Coordinates of C-alpha atoms and ligand atoms in Angstrom, one line a residue:
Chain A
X1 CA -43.5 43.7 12.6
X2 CA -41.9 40.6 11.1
X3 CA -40.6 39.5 14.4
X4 CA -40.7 40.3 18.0
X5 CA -37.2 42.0 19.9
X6 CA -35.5 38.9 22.2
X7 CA -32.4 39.3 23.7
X8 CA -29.8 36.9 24.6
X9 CA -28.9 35.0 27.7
X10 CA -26.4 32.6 28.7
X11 CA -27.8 29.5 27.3
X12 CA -28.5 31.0 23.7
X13 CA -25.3 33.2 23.6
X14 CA -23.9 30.9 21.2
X15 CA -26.6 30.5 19.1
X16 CA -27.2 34.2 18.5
X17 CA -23.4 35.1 17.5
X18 CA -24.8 32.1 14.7
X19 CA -27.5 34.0 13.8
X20 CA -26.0 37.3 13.7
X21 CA -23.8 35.3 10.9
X22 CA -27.0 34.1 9.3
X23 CA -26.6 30.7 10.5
X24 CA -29.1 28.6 12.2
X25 CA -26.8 26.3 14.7
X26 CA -27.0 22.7 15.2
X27 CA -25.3 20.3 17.1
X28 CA -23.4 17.3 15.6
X29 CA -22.4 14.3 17.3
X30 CA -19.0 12.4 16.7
X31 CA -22.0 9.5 14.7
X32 CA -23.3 12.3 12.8
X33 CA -26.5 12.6 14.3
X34 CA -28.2 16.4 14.4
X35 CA -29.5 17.6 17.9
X36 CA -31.4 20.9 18.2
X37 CA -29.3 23.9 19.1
X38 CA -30.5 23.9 23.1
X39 CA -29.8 20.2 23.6
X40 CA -27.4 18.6 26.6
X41 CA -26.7 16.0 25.2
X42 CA -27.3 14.3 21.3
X43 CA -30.9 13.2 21.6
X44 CA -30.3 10.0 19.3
X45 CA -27.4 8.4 21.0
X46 CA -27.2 10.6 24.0
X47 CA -23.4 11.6 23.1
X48 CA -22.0 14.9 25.1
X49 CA -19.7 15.2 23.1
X50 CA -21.4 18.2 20.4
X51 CA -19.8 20.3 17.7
X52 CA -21.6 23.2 17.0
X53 CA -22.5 23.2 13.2
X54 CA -24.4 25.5 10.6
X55 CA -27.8 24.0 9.2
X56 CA -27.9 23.9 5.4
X57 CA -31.0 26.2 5.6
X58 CA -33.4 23.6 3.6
X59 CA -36.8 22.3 5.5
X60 CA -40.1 21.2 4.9
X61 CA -43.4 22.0 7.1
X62 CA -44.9 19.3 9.2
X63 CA -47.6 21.3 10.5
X64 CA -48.9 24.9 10.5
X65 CA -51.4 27.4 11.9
X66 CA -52.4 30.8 11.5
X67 CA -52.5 33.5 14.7
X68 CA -55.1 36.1 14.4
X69 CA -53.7 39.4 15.9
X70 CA -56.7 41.7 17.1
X71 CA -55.9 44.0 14.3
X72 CA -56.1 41.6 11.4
X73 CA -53.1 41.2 11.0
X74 CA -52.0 36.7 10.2
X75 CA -49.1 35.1 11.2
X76 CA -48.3 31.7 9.6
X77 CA -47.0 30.0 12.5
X78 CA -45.1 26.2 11.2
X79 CA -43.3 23.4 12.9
X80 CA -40.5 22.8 10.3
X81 CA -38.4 19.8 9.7
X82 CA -35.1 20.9 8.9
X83 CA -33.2 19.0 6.4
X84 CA -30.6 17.4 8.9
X85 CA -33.7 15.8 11.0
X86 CA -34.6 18.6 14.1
X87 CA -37.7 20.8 14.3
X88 CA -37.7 24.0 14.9
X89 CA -40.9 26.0 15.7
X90 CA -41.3 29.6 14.2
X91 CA -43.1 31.8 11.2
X92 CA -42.9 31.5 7.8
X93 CA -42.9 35.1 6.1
X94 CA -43.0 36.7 2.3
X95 CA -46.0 34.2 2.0
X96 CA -49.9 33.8 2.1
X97 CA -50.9 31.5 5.2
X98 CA -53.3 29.4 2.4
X99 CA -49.6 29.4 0.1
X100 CA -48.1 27.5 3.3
X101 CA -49.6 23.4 3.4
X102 CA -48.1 20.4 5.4
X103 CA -44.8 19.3 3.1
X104 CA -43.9 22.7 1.5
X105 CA -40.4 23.2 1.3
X106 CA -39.2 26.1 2.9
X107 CA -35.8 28.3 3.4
X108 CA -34.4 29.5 6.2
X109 CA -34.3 33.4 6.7
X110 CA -33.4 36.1 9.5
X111 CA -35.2 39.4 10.6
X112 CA -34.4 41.5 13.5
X113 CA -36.9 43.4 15.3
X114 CA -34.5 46.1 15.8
X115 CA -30.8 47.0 16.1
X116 CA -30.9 46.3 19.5
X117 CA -32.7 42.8 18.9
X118 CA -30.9 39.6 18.3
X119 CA -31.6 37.9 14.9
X120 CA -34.4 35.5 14.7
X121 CA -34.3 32.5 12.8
X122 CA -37.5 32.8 10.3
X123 CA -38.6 30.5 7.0
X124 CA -39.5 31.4 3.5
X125 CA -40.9 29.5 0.4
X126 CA -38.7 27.7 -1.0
Chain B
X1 CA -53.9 -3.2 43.6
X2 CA -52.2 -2.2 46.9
X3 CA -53.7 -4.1 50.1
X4 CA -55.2 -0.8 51.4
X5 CA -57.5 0.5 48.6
X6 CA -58.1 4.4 49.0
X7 CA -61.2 6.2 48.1
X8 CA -62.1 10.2 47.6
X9 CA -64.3 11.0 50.7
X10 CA -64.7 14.9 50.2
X11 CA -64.9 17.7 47.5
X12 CA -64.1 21.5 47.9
X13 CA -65.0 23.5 45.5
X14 CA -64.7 27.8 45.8
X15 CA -67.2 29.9 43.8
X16 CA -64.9 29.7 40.0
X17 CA -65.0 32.2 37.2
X18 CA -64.1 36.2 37.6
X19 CA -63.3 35.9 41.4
X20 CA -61.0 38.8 42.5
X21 CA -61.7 38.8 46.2
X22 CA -59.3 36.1 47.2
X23 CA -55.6 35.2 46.5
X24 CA -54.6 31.8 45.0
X25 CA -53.5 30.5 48.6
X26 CA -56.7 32.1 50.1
X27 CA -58.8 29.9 47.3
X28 CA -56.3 26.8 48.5
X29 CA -57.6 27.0 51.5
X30 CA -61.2 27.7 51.2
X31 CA -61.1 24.2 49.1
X32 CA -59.5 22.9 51.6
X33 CA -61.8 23.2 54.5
X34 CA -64.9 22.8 52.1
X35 CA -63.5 19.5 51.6
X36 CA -62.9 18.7 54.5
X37 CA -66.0 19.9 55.9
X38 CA -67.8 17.7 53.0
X39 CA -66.5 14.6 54.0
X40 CA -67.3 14.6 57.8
X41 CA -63.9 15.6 59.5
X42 CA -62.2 18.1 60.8
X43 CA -58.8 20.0 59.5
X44 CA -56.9 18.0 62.6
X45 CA -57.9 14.5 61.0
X46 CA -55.7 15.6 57.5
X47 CA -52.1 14.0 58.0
X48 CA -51.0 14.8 54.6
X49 CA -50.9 17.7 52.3
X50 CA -50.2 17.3 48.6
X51 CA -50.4 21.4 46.6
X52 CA -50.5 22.4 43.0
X53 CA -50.2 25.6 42.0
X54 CA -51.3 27.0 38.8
X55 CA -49.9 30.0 36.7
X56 CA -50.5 32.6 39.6
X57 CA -48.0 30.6 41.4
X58 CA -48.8 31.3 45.5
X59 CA -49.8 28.1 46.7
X60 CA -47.3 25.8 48.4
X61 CA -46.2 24.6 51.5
X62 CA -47.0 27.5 53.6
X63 CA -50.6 26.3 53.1
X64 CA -50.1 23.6 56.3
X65 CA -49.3 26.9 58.2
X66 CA -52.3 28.7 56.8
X67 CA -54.7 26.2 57.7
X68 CA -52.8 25.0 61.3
X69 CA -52.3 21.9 60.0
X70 CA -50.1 20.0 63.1
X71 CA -47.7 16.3 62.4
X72 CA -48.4 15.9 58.7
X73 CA -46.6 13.2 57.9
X74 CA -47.3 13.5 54.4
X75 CA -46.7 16.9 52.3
X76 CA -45.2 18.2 49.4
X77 CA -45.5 20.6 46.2
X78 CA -46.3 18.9 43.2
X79 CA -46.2 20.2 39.4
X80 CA -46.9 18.4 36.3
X81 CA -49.7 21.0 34.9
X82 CA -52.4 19.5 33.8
X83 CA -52.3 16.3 34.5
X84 CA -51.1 17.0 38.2
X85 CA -54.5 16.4 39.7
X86 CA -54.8 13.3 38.7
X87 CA -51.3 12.8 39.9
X88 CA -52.0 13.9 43.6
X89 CA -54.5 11.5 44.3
X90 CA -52.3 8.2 42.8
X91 CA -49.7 9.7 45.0
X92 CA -52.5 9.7 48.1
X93 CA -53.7 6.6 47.0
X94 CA -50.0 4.7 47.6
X95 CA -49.6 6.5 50.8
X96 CA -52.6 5.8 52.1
X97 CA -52.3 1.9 50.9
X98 CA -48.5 1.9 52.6
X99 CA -49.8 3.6 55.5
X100 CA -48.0 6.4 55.7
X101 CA -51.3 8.3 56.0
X102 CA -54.3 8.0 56.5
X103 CA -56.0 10.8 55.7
X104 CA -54.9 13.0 52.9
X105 CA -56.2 16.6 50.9
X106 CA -54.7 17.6 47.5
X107 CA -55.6 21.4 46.5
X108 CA -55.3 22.9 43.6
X109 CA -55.7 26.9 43.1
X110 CA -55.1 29.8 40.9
X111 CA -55.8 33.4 40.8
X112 CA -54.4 34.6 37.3
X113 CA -57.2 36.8 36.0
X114 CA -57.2 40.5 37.6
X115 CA -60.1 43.4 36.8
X116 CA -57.9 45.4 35.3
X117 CA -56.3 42.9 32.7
X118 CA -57.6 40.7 29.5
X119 CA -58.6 37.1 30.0
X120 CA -55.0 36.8 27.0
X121 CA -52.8 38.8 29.6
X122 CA -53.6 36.3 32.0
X123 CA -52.0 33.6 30.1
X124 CA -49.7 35.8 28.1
X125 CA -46.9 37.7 29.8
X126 CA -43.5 36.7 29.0
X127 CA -40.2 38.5 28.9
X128 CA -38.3 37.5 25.7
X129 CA -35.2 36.3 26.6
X130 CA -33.3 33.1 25.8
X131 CA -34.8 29.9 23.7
X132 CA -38.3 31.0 25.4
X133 CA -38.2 34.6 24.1
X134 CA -36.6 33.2 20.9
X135 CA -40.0 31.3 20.7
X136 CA -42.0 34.5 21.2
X137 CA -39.9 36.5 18.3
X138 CA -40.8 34.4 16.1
X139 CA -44.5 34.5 16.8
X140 CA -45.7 31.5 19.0
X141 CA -46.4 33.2 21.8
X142 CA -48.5 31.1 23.7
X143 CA -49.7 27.5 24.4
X144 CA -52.8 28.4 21.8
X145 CA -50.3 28.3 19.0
X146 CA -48.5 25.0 19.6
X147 CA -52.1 23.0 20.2
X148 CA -52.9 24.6 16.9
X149 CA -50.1 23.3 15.4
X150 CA -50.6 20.0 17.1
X151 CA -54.1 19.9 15.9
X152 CA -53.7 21.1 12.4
X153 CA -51.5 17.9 12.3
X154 CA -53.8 16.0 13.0
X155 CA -56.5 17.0 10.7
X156 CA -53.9 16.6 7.5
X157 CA -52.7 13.3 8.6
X158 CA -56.1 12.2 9.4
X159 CA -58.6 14.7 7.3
X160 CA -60.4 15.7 11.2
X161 CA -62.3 19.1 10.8
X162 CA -63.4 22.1 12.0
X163 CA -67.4 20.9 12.3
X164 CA -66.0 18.0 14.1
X165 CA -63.8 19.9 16.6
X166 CA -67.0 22.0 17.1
X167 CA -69.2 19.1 17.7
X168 CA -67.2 18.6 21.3
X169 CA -67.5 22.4 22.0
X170 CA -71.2 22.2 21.0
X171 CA -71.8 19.0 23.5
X172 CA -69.8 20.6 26.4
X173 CA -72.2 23.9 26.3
X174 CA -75.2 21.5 26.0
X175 CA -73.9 20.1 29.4
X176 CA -72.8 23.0 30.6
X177 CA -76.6 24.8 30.6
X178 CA -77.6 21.8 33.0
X179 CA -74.5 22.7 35.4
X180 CA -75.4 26.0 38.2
X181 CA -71.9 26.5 38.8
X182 CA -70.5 26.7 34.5
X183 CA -69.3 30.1 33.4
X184 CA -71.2 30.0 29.8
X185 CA -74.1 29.0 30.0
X186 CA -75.5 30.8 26.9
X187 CA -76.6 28.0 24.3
X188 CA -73.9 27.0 21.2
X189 CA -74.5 25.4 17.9
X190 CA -72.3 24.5 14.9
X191 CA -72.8 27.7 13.9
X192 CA -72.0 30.2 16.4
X193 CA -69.1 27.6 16.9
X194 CA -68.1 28.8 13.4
X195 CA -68.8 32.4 13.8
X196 CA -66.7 32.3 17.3
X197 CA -63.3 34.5 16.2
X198 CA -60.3 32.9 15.2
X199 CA -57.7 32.5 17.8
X200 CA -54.5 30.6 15.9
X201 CA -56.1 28.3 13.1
X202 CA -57.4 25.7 13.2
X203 CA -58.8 26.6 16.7
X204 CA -61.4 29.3 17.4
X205 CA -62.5 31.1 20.5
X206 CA -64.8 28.2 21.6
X207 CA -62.3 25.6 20.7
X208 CA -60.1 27.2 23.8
X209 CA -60.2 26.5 27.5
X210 CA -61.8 29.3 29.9
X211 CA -59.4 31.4 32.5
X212 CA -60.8 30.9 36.0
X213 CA -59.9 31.9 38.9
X214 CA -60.6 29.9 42.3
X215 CA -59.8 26.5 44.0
X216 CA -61.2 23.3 44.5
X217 CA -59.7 20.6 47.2
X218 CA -60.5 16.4 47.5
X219 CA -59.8 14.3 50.5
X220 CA -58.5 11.0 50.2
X221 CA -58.2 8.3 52.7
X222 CA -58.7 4.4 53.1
X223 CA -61.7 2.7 51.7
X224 CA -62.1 1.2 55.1
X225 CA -62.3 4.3 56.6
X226 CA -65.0 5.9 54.0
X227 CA -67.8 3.7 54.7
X228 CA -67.9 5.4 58.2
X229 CA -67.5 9.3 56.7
X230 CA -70.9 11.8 56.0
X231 CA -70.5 11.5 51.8
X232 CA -70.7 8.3 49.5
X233 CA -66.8 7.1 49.1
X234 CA -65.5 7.7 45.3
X235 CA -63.4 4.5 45.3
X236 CA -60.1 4.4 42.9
X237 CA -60.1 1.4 41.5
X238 CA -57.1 2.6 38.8
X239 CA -54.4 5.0 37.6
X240 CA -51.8 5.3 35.0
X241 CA -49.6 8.0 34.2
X242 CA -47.5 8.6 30.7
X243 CA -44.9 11.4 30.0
X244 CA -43.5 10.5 26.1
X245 CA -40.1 12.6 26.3
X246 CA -40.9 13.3 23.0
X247 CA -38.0 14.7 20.7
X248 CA -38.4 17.4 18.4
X249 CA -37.5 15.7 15.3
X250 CA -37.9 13.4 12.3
X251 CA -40.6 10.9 13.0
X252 CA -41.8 12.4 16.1
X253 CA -45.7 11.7 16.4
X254 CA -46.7 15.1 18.0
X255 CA -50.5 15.6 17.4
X256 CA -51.2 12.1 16.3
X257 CA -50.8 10.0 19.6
X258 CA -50.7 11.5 22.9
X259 CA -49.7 9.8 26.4
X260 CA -53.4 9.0 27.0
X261 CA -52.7 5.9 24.4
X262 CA -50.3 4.4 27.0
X263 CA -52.0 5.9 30.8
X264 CA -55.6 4.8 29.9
X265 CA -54.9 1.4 29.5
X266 CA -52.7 0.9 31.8
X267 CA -55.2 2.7 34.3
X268 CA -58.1 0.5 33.5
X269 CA -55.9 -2.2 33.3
X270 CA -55.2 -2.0 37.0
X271 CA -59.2 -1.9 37.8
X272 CA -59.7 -5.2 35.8
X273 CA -62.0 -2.9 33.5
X274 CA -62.0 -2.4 29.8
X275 CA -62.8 1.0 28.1
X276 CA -66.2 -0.7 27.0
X277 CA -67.1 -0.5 31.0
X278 CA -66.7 3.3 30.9
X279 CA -70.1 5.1 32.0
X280 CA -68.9 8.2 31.9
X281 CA -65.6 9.8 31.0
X282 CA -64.3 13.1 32.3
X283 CA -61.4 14.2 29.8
X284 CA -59.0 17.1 30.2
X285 CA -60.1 19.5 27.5
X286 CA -58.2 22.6 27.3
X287 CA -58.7 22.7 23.5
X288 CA -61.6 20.2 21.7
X289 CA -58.7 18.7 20.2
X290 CA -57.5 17.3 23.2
X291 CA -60.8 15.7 24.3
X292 CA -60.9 14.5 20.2
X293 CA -57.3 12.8 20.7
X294 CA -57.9 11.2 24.4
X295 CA -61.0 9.7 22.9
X296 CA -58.7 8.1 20.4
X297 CA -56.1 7.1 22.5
X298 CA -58.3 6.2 25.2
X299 CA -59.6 3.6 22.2
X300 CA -63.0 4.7 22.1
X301 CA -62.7 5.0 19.0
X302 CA -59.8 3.8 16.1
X303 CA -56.6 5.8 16.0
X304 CA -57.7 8.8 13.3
X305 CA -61.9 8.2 13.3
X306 CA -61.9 10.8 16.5
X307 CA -63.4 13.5 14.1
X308 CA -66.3 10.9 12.9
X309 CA -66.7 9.4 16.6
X310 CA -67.3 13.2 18.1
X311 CA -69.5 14.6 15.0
X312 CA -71.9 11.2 14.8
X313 CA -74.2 11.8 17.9
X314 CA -71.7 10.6 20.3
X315 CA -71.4 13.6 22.5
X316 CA -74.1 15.6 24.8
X317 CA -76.7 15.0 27.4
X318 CA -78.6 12.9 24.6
X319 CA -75.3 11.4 23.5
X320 CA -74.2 8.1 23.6
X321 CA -71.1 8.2 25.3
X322 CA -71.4 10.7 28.1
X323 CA -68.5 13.3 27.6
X324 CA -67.7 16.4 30.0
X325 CA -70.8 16.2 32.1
X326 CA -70.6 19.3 33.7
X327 CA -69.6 21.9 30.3
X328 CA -65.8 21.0 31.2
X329 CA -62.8 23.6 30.9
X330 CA -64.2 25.0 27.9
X331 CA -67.8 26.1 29.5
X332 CA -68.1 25.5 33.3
X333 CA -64.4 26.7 34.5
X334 CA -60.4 25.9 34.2
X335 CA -59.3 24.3 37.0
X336 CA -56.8 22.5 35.2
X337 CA -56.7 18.5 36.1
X338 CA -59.4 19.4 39.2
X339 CA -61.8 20.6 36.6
X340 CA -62.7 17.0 35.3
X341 CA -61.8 15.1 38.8
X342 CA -64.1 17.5 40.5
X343 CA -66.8 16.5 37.6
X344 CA -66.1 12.4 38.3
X345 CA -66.6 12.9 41.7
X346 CA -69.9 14.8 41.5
X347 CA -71.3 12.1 39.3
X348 CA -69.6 9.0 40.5
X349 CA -71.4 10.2 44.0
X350 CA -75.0 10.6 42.2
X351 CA -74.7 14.1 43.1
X352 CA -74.8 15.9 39.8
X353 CA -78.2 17.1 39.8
X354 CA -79.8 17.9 36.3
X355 CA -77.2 16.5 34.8
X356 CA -76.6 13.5 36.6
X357 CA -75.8 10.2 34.3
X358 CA -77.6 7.2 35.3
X359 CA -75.1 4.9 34.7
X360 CA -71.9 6.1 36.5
X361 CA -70.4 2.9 37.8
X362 CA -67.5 3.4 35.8
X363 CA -65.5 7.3 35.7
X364 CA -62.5 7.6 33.6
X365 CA -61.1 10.9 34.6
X366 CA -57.8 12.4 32.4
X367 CA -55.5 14.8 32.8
X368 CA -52.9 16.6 30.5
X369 CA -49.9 18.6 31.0
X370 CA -48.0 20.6 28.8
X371 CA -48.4 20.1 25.0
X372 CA -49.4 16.6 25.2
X373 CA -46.6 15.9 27.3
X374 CA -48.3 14.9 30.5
X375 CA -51.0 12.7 31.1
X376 CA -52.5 10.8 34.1
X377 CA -55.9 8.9 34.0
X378 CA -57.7 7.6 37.4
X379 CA -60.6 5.1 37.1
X380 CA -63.1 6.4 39.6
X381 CA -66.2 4.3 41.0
X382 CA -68.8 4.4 44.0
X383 CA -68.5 0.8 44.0
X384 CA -65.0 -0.7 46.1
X385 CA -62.0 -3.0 44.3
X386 CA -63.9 -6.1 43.0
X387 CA -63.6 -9.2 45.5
X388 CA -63.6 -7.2 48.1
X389 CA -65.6 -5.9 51.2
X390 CA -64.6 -2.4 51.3
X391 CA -68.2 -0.5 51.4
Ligands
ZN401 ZN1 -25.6 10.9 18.4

């Protein structure tokens, strides 16, 4: 399995109608600055005032490790830089764990678990 | 320093490890009449409560019921994981020093391993839902994976490896054989470090904290007051604390500095000590890599040479900085901040048996919450605030 089920709540209602769209949400401030999707307020200048808006999809890793399931399966786990400035933590699939380094650029991606399953924001070599 | 100088007068500790007989708040308040048992008094001499509750949950303020405790004028829940131990007694200490109380017992307690489940469960359950579920989707299911990632961040920014991160598991078991009370015992070396499964690159099995179940309790009250009580006061001479709000973004420097870099200082600071004073140093050590960046930020070493400074004869009873005396969360037991308090105390006191340190004037004690979120630091010593006549 690519990724786990998760299903939405309140707070991330929003951002799962994005990625049902195959958009990865961010939020933009009226100075332009980028805020992750679950942020109150713009985490630069501290603006409220956030537009919703769709991440170009480019990013680069700034770190990654590899989870050992007990049945030898890998997962290449990454904090990724996206493009616009935010991290956002999650797996980078279609790829060998060795093929993923500190710096690779990657692509955004999203896989559902199952029909019933949101769709969860994943990366890919670029 | 506050007019009133406060010193640790007593030390609970339950039996730790695979405990099943007793509930979180029963192991609360076992600790807490060990400890107060320890340090001469009776439960009717505590006037204020301070409780920490781990993952279990359980342990509150229902404890001054359970243990018939009558006029506190001093209690309250606290939670700031990790480094919340350390946090209780700078919070006892400034009460104390105000005189709001006098006498004063912070507990800390969890029960989350049961027979019937993994050591993983334990740690593990989570419904996904929301940003947290999101999280586990996606494959980061636990607080293993972001320390990896942390770590791994560190060792391509700074080249630390593997054999270095296993020289600080390798010490800690070394200390741990001299210590009755640690869960493993069994002798480590580089090898079997690298032979120990992988959990989430770059950390194995024996780079990863025990899960423990049990409690353990200190008493705090005024330095004046110690030098009249049935144990040797632990006087605390310091304390910082540092939470860095860091963002998740561009620039951020998660896994390279911690809050240590900002509480440590600032802790001996306040005792009118340096780090070179340090005899012995008690560091929070969920993951090696945690002890490797405190050591850093601590400045025991230069920001990046924690990897050298660990894997150069630094670490272990024969070691030249002594580290984790009693096998810390990774061999003796995970009592999250009370796990390395409970350690300073021991050996500040001269009590430590085997693996008692000669030199233990000085005992910097850390503590860490979330991923390197949290820190507090307390500077620990048998001997009262310079200048003045407190023992
Ligand atoms: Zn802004």
């Amino acid at each position: 399995m690519r990724v786990g089920p998760v299903r939405r709540d309140e707070a991330t209602a929003a951002f799962f109608d994005g990625t049902a769209r195959s958009e990865r949400l961010l939020f933009r401030c009226p100075a332009g600055h980028f805020s992750p999707p679950y942020a109150q307020q713009c985490d630069t200048c501290a603006s409220v005032d956030l537009v919703s808006v769709a991440a170009a999809g480019g990013a680069s890793v700034v770190s990654r490790s590899v989870a050992h399931q007990r049945g030898g399966d890998r997962d290449t786990l990454v904090v990724a830089e996206l493009d616009e400035g935010p991290w956002w933590w999650s797996k980078v699939i279609g790829a060998e764990p060795e093929q993923v380094a500190a710096g690779a650029r990657l692509t955004v991606a999203f896989e559902r678990a199952d029909e019933e399953s949101e769709a969860v924001p994943v990366f890919r070599l670029a | 320093m506050a007019e009133r100088s406060a010193a640790i007068v007593g030390l609970g500790m339950t039996e730790l490890g695979k405990v099943y007989s007793r509930t979180a708040a029963q192991f609360a308040g076992d600790a807490v009449r060990l400890a107060v048992a320890d340090a001469g008094l009776e439960l009717g001499d505590v006037d204020g409560l301070l409780t920490s509750a781990g993952v279990s949950g359980g342990v509150g303020l229902a404890l001054q019921r359970d243990l018939g405790l009558r006029d506190l004028r001093l209690l309250s829940e606290m939670q700031s994981y990790g480094s919340t131990a350390g946090q209780m007694v700078q919070y006892a200490s400034l009460a104390i020093a105000a005189g709001m109380a006098e006498t004063v017992a912070c507990v800390f307690a969890d029960a989350p391993l049961r027979q019937d489940t993994s050591t993983g469960a334990a740690y593990g359950a989570r419904g996904a839902v929301g940003w947290r579920g999101l999280l586990g989707a996606a494959g980061i299911r636990d607080t293993n994976s972001l320390y990896a990632l942390a770590a791994q961040r560190h060792m391509d920014t700074y080249g630390t490896t593997n054999d270095q991160l296993g020289h600080i598991a390798v010490g800690q078991r070394a200390w741990a054989e001299l210590n009755p009370q640690a869960q493993m015992r069994t002798p480590m070396t580089l090898e079997d470090y690298h032979a120990s499964r992988w959990i989430v690159e770059p950390f194995h099995l024996f780079d990863c904290c025990l899960v423990s179940n049990g409690g353990i309790a200190v008493i705090v009250t005024s330095a004046e007051r110690a030098a009249s009580l049935a144990r040797p006061p632990v006087h605390v001479l310091g304390w910082g604390q540092a939470h860095p709000g860091h963002a998740q973004r561009r620039h951020e420097d998660f896994g390279l500095v911690s809050g240590a870099a900002r509480s440590g200082p600032a802790a001996l600071a306040m005792a009118g000590l340096t780090v070179d004073d340090v005899d012995v140093a008690e560091l929070y050590d969920c993951y090696t890599f945690t002890v490797l960046i405190t050591l850093e930020d601590y400045g025991f070493c230069p920001k990046g040479e924690g990897g050298r400074f660990v894997a150069d004869g630094t670490l272990g009873p024969d070691g030249k900085l002594k580290v984790n005396t009693g096998g810390g969360q990774l061999s003796s037991s995970y009592m999250w901040g009370m796990t390395p308090l409970s350690e300073a105390i021991l050996q500040a006191r001269g009590e430590a048996g085997e693996r008692q340190v000669d030199r233990h004037d000085v005992v910097l004690v850390s503590g860490n919450g979330g991923v390197l979120d949290h820190h507090s630091t307390l500077v620990l010593s048998p001997h009262g605030p310079a200048g003045r006549s407190s023992s």
